[in-house]
Structure formats: C-alpha cells, structure tokens
C-alpha cells in the first residue's frame, strides 16, 4: 500500500451515532417530501370524486314505450353494472393522476433530504463524533469551494500525512455521498477508508446540504456543478502544489467514489469529463479520473420511482422530462463511457440485502460495463449488506475486496497512461472485439 505507517487512535468517546454503524442515515423515501397538506388536499379531492360519483346522477333512464317494459327490466341490471364500472374507472384514473401530480410537484423534496428526521442539516450540530474529522484524529482541511454558478460548497480533504506516505503517492478518492444527511454522517466510513486503504479522501456536501450554500436549490444540474467544481479544485490544487507540504497527491491517481445517488453523480461527472476531453483533443481539458467505485447505485431515477411507488409502473412512460425534473440516468452515461473509453477502472460494491436500491440494478450496470470492459472491472457482492451498511455488514471481506481492486488499479497504471495518450490524440478508443475481456483474477467478478 502507498502509505503504511499506522497512527494512534484517539480515545474512545461514547456518543449516540446518527447512523447506527451505517455509512449514512436511513431514510424512508416514501415518507419524504409529500407534505401533509398536499396529501390531505389530494385525499379530499378523491373522497369528493367518490361522493359525487355515487350520489350524483345515475345511469340515464330510457324512455319506455308500450310493449317494451319487460325487455327494459331484463337489461336494467347490465346498465347499472356498466355505469358502476365506468364511474369506478373514472375514480381510479383521476385518483392516480392526482397522486402523480402530488409526486411531480414534491419530487425534489422526496429525492433530496439534507436533514433526515432526528438529525440537523449542519455537521456542527451532529453528535460530537460526527461533527468533524478531528473527533477521529484524522488530519484534514476544511474547505469552501466555489462552483461554476458562484455557489460555495463545503468539503473536507482528509489526507495521509507526509510521514505516512514516504516515497509513495496515495490515491485520492473524491467521495460523493447519498441523498440523505451531511458529510459528518460519513465520518466512520471515511476513517475506515483512510486507515484500511491508505488513501486521501475529498468529500463534499452538495448545495443545500450541510454547511454548503443553497444556491438555486438541490437539482441534478446543481449537483453536477458542485461535483465538477470540486474535481477542478482538486486538480488545480495538485498542479499548484497547494498541499505539497502536508501530503502527496497526483492528478493521475484520482478515483471517483459514489454511494447511492452519489454513484449517479460520479458516473455523470466522468462522462462529462470524457466528453470535454474528446472535444478538446486533450488540450486544456481536465485530466480524466483513473476510474469509478460505485456502491449500491441505481440505474435511473425512473426505475427507482417505480421501485418506491409501485403504482407508477403503469405510468412509467411518463417518467421522463419534463415531468421528471432530474432523470439521473446512469445507463446512458455509462454506455457512453464504455463506447468511447477503455483505459479506466471500475469497481461495483453491491449489498444483496439493499432495501432501497434493488441489487438487480447494480447487476444491470455491470451488464453495461461488460459489453466493452474497462481495463479493470470488479463486481463484488456482499450477502448481508444493506443500502447504507454494506461496509460494516460486509466486514473484512468488504475491505479485502476493495483492496484487491486498488491493487489492480496500481498494477495497470502504465498501460492505462499510454492508452490515455492515444485516446486524446485520436478522439476515441479503438474498438475491442466482443469476446475479449480484461484479465480478471477475483472470483467475485
């Protein structure tokens, strides 16, 4: 490993964990966002429809002529059944449309949860062990990074000190967290990454989260600006030697780590950086990350909407812009990456007990990656891992698997570096036959 000197642990302090040993707080997405007033109004409208349909005008009466009475009586029951069925369909359709309207108007409140129930927005208001890296004895810099639209986001750079690095340069993980809570809730996970993987970690709170400014609110566009601004800050800091007196970093030793929606952020950021590099022929563009690490990430928000609200399955064709404000379609971005770039690395970490993102969605992402494999591709499954506790429920095997991936990333550096030169020179990676695969050594792939 790049950094091998162990550091004494701070004295153990008893504190109530906001995450219960998880990498983030749990959030019931079904209960988020839809304000009580919205659902009360929607419910009253549905009740009103029911009352109107059953006490309102009944089925039309026929004009009965002489000699037709007997035939009308025989058909009357059928008329009432047809009327009842028609009214019932009206109620169901109108009710579904009302519920859909509530979800459309409230969708960003459902998706983005800066302060889950029982927590505060700012890390400073977390329990003491989750307020800052200081509580875990981690060396760090507290940063405010300005993004493209002028919004400033809060970030922590947790680094390996020079005394631990010696003659090695650690990898730096840019950490994109999930949709709930602030960066303080991830401190235990960050501590484990720092100690077990010997990496630097740059983690940010998106706009509207933690101590970051609100900007124009939580949106996909805003999150991507935050992520790209943070990545640019890191690259520029490395190039300027800003932290050279404290740690070692290199622009060709950066990986993007994303959990849950953070994985969608990481995929989109890497795809955008690749587009920029191809368009510029590598001149003036930011260097590409060495790869992605995705943990319990979904395929697209429309798939998650159907997972959380099953009744939307019949309306799935509607789940696209403009009704779906933030599509977060990782499948499109990942397909672009695999078609245009092969000199990168990807690791998927999937908890098979994930109660929020079905593990099948991680398998679907892996299926896209297999169509044209990156230089290093690893897919690790952890039978006991849930959405937020895969690192803890995965136990030692989680970190052994993560370390295996990191070792292969290091082993392929020279080959990937040469391939990147050809990529930026030619504007696209050369085609690879379907039957060819990258060498795989782990049984978990």
CSV table of C-alpha atoms in Angstrom, one decimal:
chain,number,residue,atom,x,y,z
A,1,UNK,CA,0.0,0.0,0.0
A,2,UNK,CA,1.2,3.6,-0.7
A,3,UNK,CA,1.0,4.6,3.0
A,4,UNK,CA,1.8,2.2,5.7
A,5,UNK,CA,2.6,4.0,8.9
A,6,UNK,CA,-0.1,3.4,11.5
A,7,UNK,CA,-1.5,6.3,13.6
A,8,UNK,CA,-2.5,6.1,17.2
A,9,UNK,CA,-6.3,6.1,17.6
A,10,UNK,CA,-8.0,8.9,19.6
A,11,UNK,CA,-9.5,7.9,23.0
A,12,UNK,CA,-12.9,6.2,22.5
A,13,UNK,CA,-15.8,8.5,23.3
A,14,UNK,CA,-19.3,7.2,23.9
A,15,UNK,CA,-21.7,9.0,21.7
A,16,UNK,CA,-25.0,8.3,20.1
A,17,UNK,CA,-24.4,7.5,16.4
A,18,UNK,CA,-26.6,9.1,13.9
A,19,UNK,CA,-26.0,6.2,11.5
A,20,UNK,CA,-26.1,3.2,13.8
A,21,UNK,CA,-22.9,1.8,12.3
A,22,UNK,CA,-24.0,2.7,8.8
A,23,UNK,CA,-22.3,4.8,6.2
A,24,UNK,CA,-25.3,7.2,6.2
A,25,UNK,CA,-28.7,7.7,7.9
A,26,UNK,CA,-31.6,5.6,6.9
A,27,UNK,CA,-34.5,7.5,5.2
A,28,UNK,CA,-37.9,6.2,4.3
A,29,UNK,CA,-38.2,7.8,0.9
A,30,UNK,CA,-42.0,7.1,0.7
A,31,UNK,CA,-42.4,9.4,3.8
A,32,UNK,CA,-40.3,12.2,2.5
A,33,UNK,CA,-41.4,15.2,0.5
A,34,UNK,CA,-45.1,14.8,0.3
A,35,UNK,CA,-46.3,17.5,2.8
A,36,UNK,CA,-49.2,16.7,5.0
A,37,UNK,CA,-51.2,19.5,3.3
A,38,UNK,CA,-50.6,18.0,-0.2
A,39,UNK,CA,-51.8,14.6,0.7
A,40,UNK,CA,-54.8,16.0,2.7
A,41,UNK,CA,-55.9,18.0,-0.3
A,42,UNK,CA,-55.4,15.1,-2.6
A,43,UNK,CA,-57.3,12.8,-0.3
A,44,UNK,CA,-60.2,15.2,0.0
A,45,UNK,CA,-60.4,15.5,-3.8
A,46,UNK,CA,-60.5,11.7,-4.2
A,47,UNK,CA,-63.2,11.5,-1.5
A,48,UNK,CA,-65.2,14.2,-3.3
A,49,UNK,CA,-65.0,12.3,-6.5
A,50,UNK,CA,-66.3,9.2,-4.8
A,51,UNK,CA,-69.2,11.0,-3.2
A,52,UNK,CA,-70.1,12.8,-6.5
A,53,UNK,CA,-70.0,9.6,-8.5
A,54,UNK,CA,-72.2,7.7,-6.1
A,55,UNK,CA,-74.8,10.3,-5.1
A,56,UNK,CA,-74.7,12.2,-8.4
A,57,UNK,CA,-76.7,11.5,-11.5
A,58,UNK,CA,-77.3,7.8,-12.0
A,59,UNK,CA,-77.3,6.0,-15.3
A,60,UNK,CA,-79.5,7.6,-18.0
A,61,UNK,CA,-83.1,6.5,-17.9
A,62,UNK,CA,-84.6,5.1,-21.1
A,63,UNK,CA,-87.9,6.3,-22.5
A,64,UNK,CA,-90.2,3.3,-22.2
A,65,UNK,CA,-92.8,2.7,-24.9
A,66,UNK,CA,-95.7,0.4,-24.9
A,67,UNK,CA,-94.7,-3.2,-25.0
A,68,UNK,CA,-91.0,-2.6,-24.2
A,69,UNK,CA,-91.3,-2.7,-20.3
A,70,UNK,CA,-90.4,-6.3,-20.0
A,71,UNK,CA,-87.2,-6.0,-22.2
A,72,UNK,CA,-86.1,-2.9,-20.3
A,73,UNK,CA,-86.3,-4.6,-17.0
A,74,UNK,CA,-84.3,-7.6,-18.2
A,75,UNK,CA,-81.4,-5.3,-19.4
A,76,UNK,CA,-81.6,-2.9,-16.4
A,77,UNK,CA,-79.0,-4.8,-14.3
A,78,UNK,CA,-76.5,-4.7,-17.2
A,79,UNK,CA,-76.9,-0.9,-17.5
A,80,UNK,CA,-76.2,-0.4,-13.8
A,81,UNK,CA,-73.1,-2.6,-13.9
A,82,UNK,CA,-71.7,-0.7,-16.9
A,83,UNK,CA,-72.4,2.6,-15.2
A,84,UNK,CA,-70.8,1.5,-11.9
A,85,UNK,CA,-67.7,0.2,-13.8
A,86,UNK,CA,-67.4,3.4,-15.8
A,87,UNK,CA,-67.6,5.5,-12.6
A,88,UNK,CA,-65.1,3.3,-10.9
A,89,UNK,CA,-62.6,3.7,-13.7
A,90,UNK,CA,-63.1,7.4,-13.5
A,91,UNK,CA,-62.3,7.4,-9.8
A,92,UNK,CA,-59.2,5.3,-10.2
A,93,UNK,CA,-57.8,7.2,-13.1
A,94,UNK,CA,-58.4,10.6,-11.6
A,95,UNK,CA,-57.1,9.5,-8.2
A,96,UNK,CA,-53.9,8.2,-9.8
A,97,UNK,CA,-53.5,11.4,-11.7
A,98,UNK,CA,-53.9,13.4,-8.5
A,99,UNK,CA,-51.3,11.3,-6.7
A,100,UNK,CA,-49.0,11.6,-9.7
A,101,UNK,CA,-49.4,15.4,-9.6
A,102,UNK,CA,-48.5,15.4,-5.9
A,103,UNK,CA,-45.4,13.4,-6.6
A,104,UNK,CA,-44.4,15.5,-9.5
A,105,UNK,CA,-44.6,18.7,-7.5
A,106,UNK,CA,-42.9,17.3,-4.5
A,107,UNK,CA,-40.3,15.1,-6.2
A,108,UNK,CA,-37.2,17.1,-5.3
A,109,UNK,CA,-38.3,17.0,-1.6
A,110,UNK,CA,-38.6,13.3,-1.9
A,111,UNK,CA,-35.2,12.8,-3.6
A,112,UNK,CA,-33.0,15.3,-1.7
A,113,UNK,CA,-33.1,15.0,2.1
A,114,UNK,CA,-30.4,17.2,3.7
A,115,UNK,CA,-31.7,16.7,7.2
A,116,UNK,CA,-33.4,13.3,7.8
A,117,UNK,CA,-35.8,13.0,10.8
A,118,UNK,CA,-33.9,13.3,14.0
A,119,UNK,CA,-30.9,15.0,12.5
A,120,UNK,CA,-29.7,18.5,11.8
A,121,UNK,CA,-28.5,19.9,8.5
A,122,UNK,CA,-25.1,21.1,9.6
A,123,UNK,CA,-22.3,18.7,10.7
A,124,UNK,CA,-21.6,21.2,13.5
A,125,UNK,CA,-24.9,20.1,15.1
A,126,UNK,CA,-24.3,16.4,14.8
A,127,UNK,CA,-23.3,14.3,17.9
A,128,UNK,CA,-19.7,15.1,18.7
A,129,UNK,CA,-18.1,12.2,17.0
A,130,UNK,CA,-19.8,13.2,13.7
A,131,UNK,CA,-19.0,16.9,13.7
A,132,UNK,CA,-15.6,16.9,12.1
A,133,UNK,CA,-12.6,14.6,11.3
A,134,UNK,CA,-10.9,16.0,14.4
A,135,UNK,CA,-13.0,13.7,16.6
A,136,UNK,CA,-11.4,10.6,14.8
A,137,UNK,CA,-7.9,12.0,14.9
A,138,UNK,CA,-7.8,12.5,11.1
A,139,UNK,CA,-5.7,15.2,9.5
A,140,UNK,CA,-7.9,17.4,7.3
A,141,UNK,CA,-8.6,20.7,5.7
A,142,UNK,CA,-12.0,22.4,6.0
A,143,UNK,CA,-12.8,23.9,2.6
A,144,UNK,CA,-15.3,26.1,0.8
A,145,UNK,CA,-15.2,25.5,-2.9
A,146,UNK,CA,-16.8,27.9,-5.4
A,147,UNK,CA,-18.6,26.3,-8.2
A,148,UNK,CA,-19.4,27.4,-11.8
A,149,UNK,CA,-22.5,29.4,-10.8
A,150,UNK,CA,-20.9,31.0,-7.8
A,151,UNK,CA,-22.4,28.7,-5.2
A,152,UNK,CA,-19.9,27.7,-2.5
A,153,UNK,CA,-19.9,24.1,-1.2
A,154,UNK,CA,-18.3,22.8,2.0
A,155,UNK,CA,-15.8,20.0,1.7
A,156,UNK,CA,-13.2,18.1,3.8
A,157,UNK,CA,-9.9,17.0,2.5
A,158,UNK,CA,-8.8,14.1,4.7
A,159,UNK,CA,-5.2,13.3,3.8
A,160,UNK,CA,-2.3,10.9,4.5
A,161,UNK,CA,0.4,13.0,6.2
A,162,UNK,CA,3.9,13.0,4.5
A,163,UNK,CA,5.3,11.0,7.4
A,164,UNK,CA,3.0,8.1,6.4
A,165,UNK,CA,3.4,8.4,2.6
A,166,UNK,CA,7.2,8.2,2.5
A,167,UNK,CA,8.2,7.7,-1.2
A,168,UNK,CA,4.7,6.7,-2.4
A,169,UNK,CA,1.8,8.8,-3.7
A,170,UNK,CA,-1.6,7.7,-2.3
A,171,UNK,CA,-4.7,7.6,-4.4
A,172,UNK,CA,-7.3,10.4,-3.7
A,173,UNK,CA,-10.9,9.4,-3.7
A,174,UNK,CA,-13.4,12.1,-4.5
A,175,UNK,CA,-16.4,11.0,-2.3
A,176,UNK,CA,-20.0,11.7,-3.5
A,177,UNK,CA,-22.4,10.7,-0.7
A,178,UNK,CA,-26.0,9.6,-0.9
A,179,UNK,CA,-29.2,11.7,-0.9
A,180,UNK,CA,-29.6,11.9,2.9
A,181,UNK,CA,-27.6,13.7,5.6
A,182,UNK,CA,-24.3,15.6,5.6
A,183,UNK,CA,-20.7,14.7,5.3
A,184,UNK,CA,-20.4,14.3,9.1
A,185,UNK,CA,-22.6,11.2,8.9
A,186,UNK,CA,-19.9,9.5,6.8
A,187,UNK,CA,-17.0,10.0,9.2
A,188,UNK,CA,-16.8,6.4,10.4
A,189,UNK,CA,-16.7,5.2,6.8
A,190,UNK,CA,-14.1,7.9,6.0
A,191,UNK,CA,-12.0,6.8,8.9
A,192,UNK,CA,-12.1,3.2,7.7
A,193,UNK,CA,-11.2,4.2,4.1
A,194,UNK,CA,-8.3,6.3,5.4
A,195,UNK,CA,-6.9,3.6,7.6
A,196,UNK,CA,-7.6,0.5,5.6
A,197,UNK,CA,-7.0,1.7,2.0
A,198,UNK,CA,-4.3,4.4,2.9
A,199,UNK,CA,-5.9,6.9,0.6
A,200,UNK,CA,-6.7,10.6,0.7
A,201,UNK,CA,-10.5,11.5,0.7
A,202,UNK,CA,-12.1,14.7,-0.6
A,203,UNK,CA,-15.8,14.6,0.4
A,204,UNK,CA,-18.2,17.4,-0.3
A,205,UNK,CA,-21.7,18.4,0.8
A,206,UNK,CA,-23.9,19.3,-2.2
A,207,UNK,CA,-25.6,22.6,-2.4
A,208,UNK,CA,-28.4,22.7,0.1
A,209,UNK,CA,-26.7,20.2,2.3
A,210,UNK,CA,-24.5,20.7,5.5
A,211,UNK,CA,-22.7,24.0,5.6
A,212,UNK,CA,-22.8,24.4,1.8
A,213,UNK,CA,-24.7,27.4,0.4
A,214,UNK,CA,-28.2,26.8,-1.0
A,215,UNK,CA,-27.5,28.2,-4.5
A,216,UNK,CA,-30.6,27.6,-6.6
A,217,UNK,CA,-31.6,24.6,-4.7
A,218,UNK,CA,-31.0,20.8,-5.0
A,219,UNK,CA,-31.1,19.7,-8.6
A,220,UNK,CA,-29.2,17.3,-10.8
A,221,UNK,CA,-27.7,20.2,-12.7
A,222,UNK,CA,-26.6,21.8,-9.4
A,223,UNK,CA,-25.1,18.6,-8.0
A,224,UNK,CA,-23.1,18.1,-11.2
A,225,UNK,CA,-21.8,21.7,-11.0
A,226,UNK,CA,-20.8,21.0,-7.3
A,227,UNK,CA,-19.0,17.8,-8.2
A,228,UNK,CA,-17.2,19.2,-11.3
A,229,UNK,CA,-16.2,22.3,-9.3
A,230,UNK,CA,-14.8,20.1,-6.5
A,231,UNK,CA,-12.9,17.9,-9.0
A,232,UNK,CA,-11.5,21.0,-10.7
A,233,UNK,CA,-10.4,22.4,-7.3
A,234,UNK,CA,-8.6,19.2,-6.6
A,235,UNK,CA,-6.8,19.1,-9.9
A,236,UNK,CA,-5.7,22.7,-9.6
A,237,UNK,CA,-4.6,22.3,-6.0
A,238,UNK,CA,-2.4,19.3,-7.0
A,239,UNK,CA,-1.0,21.2,-10.0
A,240,UNK,CA,-0.2,24.3,-7.9
A,241,UNK,CA,1.4,22.2,-5.1
A,242,UNK,CA,-1.1,23.8,-2.6
A,243,UNK,CA,-0.9,20.8,-0.2
A,244,UNK,CA,2.6,19.6,-1.0
A,245,UNK,CA,3.8,20.5,2.5
A,246,UNK,CA,1.1,18.2,4.0
A,247,UNK,CA,0.6,15.2,1.8
A,248,UNK,CA,1.3,13.7,-1.7
A,249,UNK,CA,-1.3,13.7,-4.5
A,250,UNK,CA,-1.2,13.2,-8.2
A,251,UNK,CA,-3.7,14.0,-11.0
A,252,UNK,CA,-3.4,10.5,-12.5
A,253,UNK,CA,-4.2,9.0,-9.1
A,254,UNK,CA,-7.7,10.2,-8.6
A,255,UNK,CA,-10.8,7.9,-8.3
A,256,UNK,CA,-14.4,8.9,-8.0
A,257,UNK,CA,-16.4,7.1,-5.3
A,258,UNK,CA,-20.2,7.3,-5.1
A,259,UNK,CA,-22.8,5.6,-2.9
A,260,UNK,CA,-26.4,5.5,-3.9
A,261,UNK,CA,-27.2,8.8,-5.8
A,262,UNK,CA,-23.5,9.7,-5.3
A,263,UNK,CA,-22.8,6.9,-7.8
A,264,UNK,CA,-25.0,8.6,-10.3
A,265,UNK,CA,-23.1,11.8,-9.7
A,266,UNK,CA,-19.8,10.1,-10.2
A,267,UNK,CA,-20.9,8.4,-13.5
A,268,UNK,CA,-22.2,11.7,-14.9
A,269,UNK,CA,-19.1,13.6,-13.9
A,270,UNK,CA,-16.8,11.1,-15.5
A,271,UNK,CA,-18.9,11.0,-18.7
A,272,UNK,CA,-18.9,14.9,-18.8
A,273,UNK,CA,-15.1,15.0,-18.3
A,274,UNK,CA,-14.6,12.4,-21.1
A,275,UNK,CA,-16.8,14.5,-23.5
A,276,UNK,CA,-14.8,17.6,-22.7
A,277,UNK,CA,-11.5,15.7,-23.2
A,278,UNK,CA,-12.6,14.2,-26.6
A,279,UNK,CA,-14.0,17.6,-27.8
A,280,UNK,CA,-10.8,19.4,-26.9
A,281,UNK,CA,-8.4,16.6,-28.1
A,282,UNK,CA,-7.0,16.6,-24.6
A,283,UNK,CA,-5.8,20.2,-24.8
A,284,UNK,CA,-6.8,22.3,-21.9
A,285,UNK,CA,-9.3,19.7,-20.6
A,286,UNK,CA,-9.1,18.4,-17.0
A,287,UNK,CA,-7.3,15.1,-16.7
A,288,UNK,CA,-9.6,12.1,-16.5
A,289,UNK,CA,-10.1,10.2,-13.3
A,290,UNK,CA,-8.5,6.7,-13.1
A,291,UNK,CA,-11.9,5.3,-12.7
A,292,UNK,CA,-15.1,4.8,-10.7
A,293,UNK,CA,-16.1,3.0,-7.5
A,294,UNK,CA,-19.9,2.5,-7.3
A,295,UNK,CA,-21.7,1.3,-4.2
A,296,UNK,CA,-25.4,0.4,-4.2
A,297,UNK,CA,-26.1,2.7,-7.2
A,298,UNK,CA,-29.3,2.8,-9.2
A,299,UNK,CA,-29.8,2.6,-13.0
A,300,UNK,CA,-32.1,5.6,-13.4
A,301,UNK,CA,-34.5,7.6,-11.3
A,302,UNK,CA,-37.5,6.4,-13.2
A,303,UNK,CA,-36.6,2.8,-12.1
A,304,UNK,CA,-36.3,4.0,-8.5
A,305,UNK,CA,-39.6,5.8,-8.7
A,306,UNK,CA,-41.3,2.6,-9.7
A,307,UNK,CA,-39.4,0.7,-7.0
A,308,UNK,CA,-40.6,3.0,-4.3
A,309,UNK,CA,-44.1,3.7,-5.6
A,310,UNK,CA,-45.1,0.6,-7.5
A,311,UNK,CA,-48.4,2.1,-8.8
A,312,UNK,CA,-46.2,4.2,-11.1
A,313,UNK,CA,-45.3,1.1,-13.1
A,314,UNK,CA,-48.3,1.6,-15.4
A,315,UNK,CA,-47.2,5.3,-15.9
A,316,UNK,CA,-43.5,4.6,-16.4
A,317,UNK,CA,-43.7,6.0,-19.9
A,318,UNK,CA,-44.5,9.4,-18.3
A,319,UNK,CA,-41.4,9.3,-16.1
A,320,UNK,CA,-39.2,11.5,-18.2
A,321,UNK,CA,-38.6,15.2,-18.6
A,322,UNK,CA,-40.5,17.5,-18.2
A,323,UNK,CA,-42.5,15.5,-15.6
A,324,UNK,CA,-39.3,14.0,-14.1
A,325,UNK,CA,-37.2,17.1,-13.3
A,326,UNK,CA,-33.9,15.2,-12.6
A,327,UNK,CA,-33.7,11.9,-14.6
A,328,UNK,CA,-30.3,10.8,-13.2
A,329,UNK,CA,-30.0,8.2,-16.0
A,330,UNK,CA,-26.8,6.4,-15.2
A,331,UNK,CA,-27.3,3.8,-18.0
A,332,UNK,CA,-26.9,6.4,-20.8
A,333,UNK,CA,-23.8,7.9,-19.2
A,334,UNK,CA,-22.2,4.5,-18.5
A,335,UNK,CA,-23.0,3.3,-22.1
A,336,UNK,CA,-21.2,6.4,-23.4
A,337,UNK,CA,-18.2,5.7,-21.2
A,338,UNK,CA,-17.9,2.1,-22.3
A,339,UNK,CA,-18.2,3.0,-26.0
A,340,UNK,CA,-15.6,5.8,-26.0
A,341,UNK,CA,-13.1,4.9,-23.3
A,342,UNK,CA,-11.4,1.6,-22.2
A,343,UNK,CA,-8.4,2.9,-20.3
A,344,UNK,CA,-10.1,3.2,-16.9
A,345,UNK,CA,-11.1,1.1,-13.9
A,346,UNK,CA,-14.4,0.4,-12.3
A,347,UNK,CA,-15.4,-1.4,-9.1
A,348,UNK,CA,-19.0,-2.2,-8.1
A,349,UNK,CA,-19.9,-3.0,-4.5
A,350,UNK,CA,-23.3,-4.4,-4.0
A,351,UNK,CA,-25.2,-5.2,-0.8
A,352,UNK,CA,-27.6,-8.0,-1.6
A,353,UNK,CA,-29.9,-7.0,1.3
A,354,UNK,CA,-30.3,-3.5,-0.1
A,355,UNK,CA,-33.8,-2.4,0.9
A,356,UNK,CA,-33.8,0.7,-1.2
A,357,UNK,CA,-32.0,0.1,-4.5
A,358,UNK,CA,-32.6,-3.5,-5.8
A,359,UNK,CA,-29.3,-5.3,-6.3
A,360,UNK,CA,-30.6,-6.1,-9.8
A,361,UNK,CA,-29.9,-2.5,-10.7
A,362,UNK,CA,-26.3,-2.9,-9.8
A,363,UNK,CA,-26.2,-6.1,-11.9
A,364,UNK,CA,-27.7,-4.1,-14.8
A,365,UNK,CA,-24.9,-1.5,-14.5
A,366,UNK,CA,-22.4,-4.4,-14.6
A,367,UNK,CA,-24.1,-5.7,-17.7
A,368,UNK,CA,-23.5,-2.4,-19.5
A,369,UNK,CA,-19.8,-2.4,-18.4
A,370,UNK,CA,-19.3,-6.0,-19.7
A,371,UNK,CA,-20.3,-5.0,-23.3
A,372,UNK,CA,-16.9,-3.3,-23.6
A,373,UNK,CA,-15.0,-3.8,-20.5
A,374,UNK,CA,-12.7,-1.2,-18.9
A,375,UNK,CA,-9.1,-2.1,-18.2
A,376,UNK,CA,-10.0,-3.2,-14.7
A,377,UNK,CA,-13.6,-4.3,-13.9
A,378,UNK,CA,-14.6,-5.8,-10.5
A,379,UNK,CA,-18.0,-6.7,-9.2
A,380,UNK,CA,-18.2,-7.7,-5.5
A,381,UNK,CA,-21.5,-8.8,-3.9
A,382,UNK,CA,-21.9,-8.9,-0.1
A,383,UNK,CA,-24.8,-11.2,1.1
A,384,UNK,CA,-25.5,-9.3,4.3
A,385,UNK,CA,-25.0,-5.8,3.0
A,386,UNK,CA,-27.9,-3.3,3.1
A,387,UNK,CA,-28.2,0.1,1.4
A,388,UNK,CA,-26.2,2.0,3.9
A,389,UNK,CA,-24.4,-0.6,5.9
A,390,UNK,CA,-22.6,-2.7,3.2
A,391,UNK,CA,-19.1,-1.5,4.5
A,392,UNK,CA,-19.9,-2.7,8.1
A,393,UNK,CA,-22.1,-5.8,7.2
A,394,UNK,CA,-19.5,-6.8,4.6
A,395,UNK,CA,-16.9,-7.0,7.3
A,396,UNK,CA,-13.3,-7.8,6.5
A,397,UNK,CA,-14.3,-9.2,3.1
A,398,UNK,CA,-15.5,-5.7,2.0
A,399,UNK,CA,-12.1,-4.2,2.7
A,400,UNK,CA,-10.2,-7.1,1.2
A,401,UNK,CA,-12.3,-6.8,-2.0
A,402,UNK,CA,-11.8,-3.0,-2.1
A,403,UNK,CA,-8.0,-3.5,-1.7
A,404,UNK,CA,-7.9,-6.1,-4.5
A,405,UNK,CA,-9.4,-3.5,-6.8
A,406,UNK,CA,-7.0,-0.8,-5.7
A,407,UNK,CA,-4.1,-3.2,-6.3
A,408,UNK,CA,-5.2,-3.8,-9.9
A,409,UNK,CA,-5.6,-0.1,-10.4
A,410,UNK,CA,-2.0,0.4,-9.4
A,411,UNK,CA,-0.8,-2.6,-11.5
A,412,UNK,CA,-2.3,-1.2,-14.7
A,413,UNK,CA,-1.2,2.4,-14.3
A,414,UNK,CA,1.5,2.4,-17.0
A,415,UNK,CA,-0.7,0.6,-19.6
A,416,UNK,CA,-3.6,3.0,-18.9
A,417,UNK,CA,-1.4,6.0,-19.1
A,418,UNK,CA,-0.2,5.1,-22.6
A,419,UNK,CA,-3.8,4.3,-23.6
A,420,UNK,CA,-5.0,7.7,-22.5
A,421,UNK,CA,-2.4,9.4,-24.7
A,422,UNK,CA,-3.9,7.6,-27.7
A,423,UNK,CA,-7.4,8.3,-26.6
A,424,UNK,CA,-7.0,12.1,-26.5
A,425,UNK,CA,-4.9,12.1,-29.7
A,426,UNK,CA,-7.4,10.0,-31.7
A,427,UNK,CA,-10.6,11.3,-30.1
A,428,UNK,CA,-11.9,7.8,-29.3
A,429,UNK,CA,-10.6,4.5,-28.0
A,430,UNK,CA,-10.0,1.7,-30.6
A,431,UNK,CA,-12.7,-0.9,-30.9
A,432,UNK,CA,-12.4,-4.1,-29.0
A,433,UNK,CA,-13.8,-7.5,-30.1
A,434,UNK,CA,-16.8,-8.6,-28.0
A,435,UNK,CA,-15.1,-11.8,-26.9
A,436,UNK,CA,-12.1,-10.0,-25.5
A,437,UNK,CA,-12.0,-9.3,-21.8
A,438,UNK,CA,-9.7,-7.7,-19.3
A,439,UNK,CA,-7.8,-10.1,-17.1
A,440,UNK,CA,-9.9,-10.9,-14.1
A,441,UNK,CA,-8.5,-12.6,-11.0
A,442,UNK,CA,-11.2,-12.3,-8.4
A,443,UNK,CA,-13.9,-14.9,-8.0
A,444,UNK,CA,-16.3,-12.0,-7.1
A,445,UNK,CA,-16.3,-10.6,-10.7
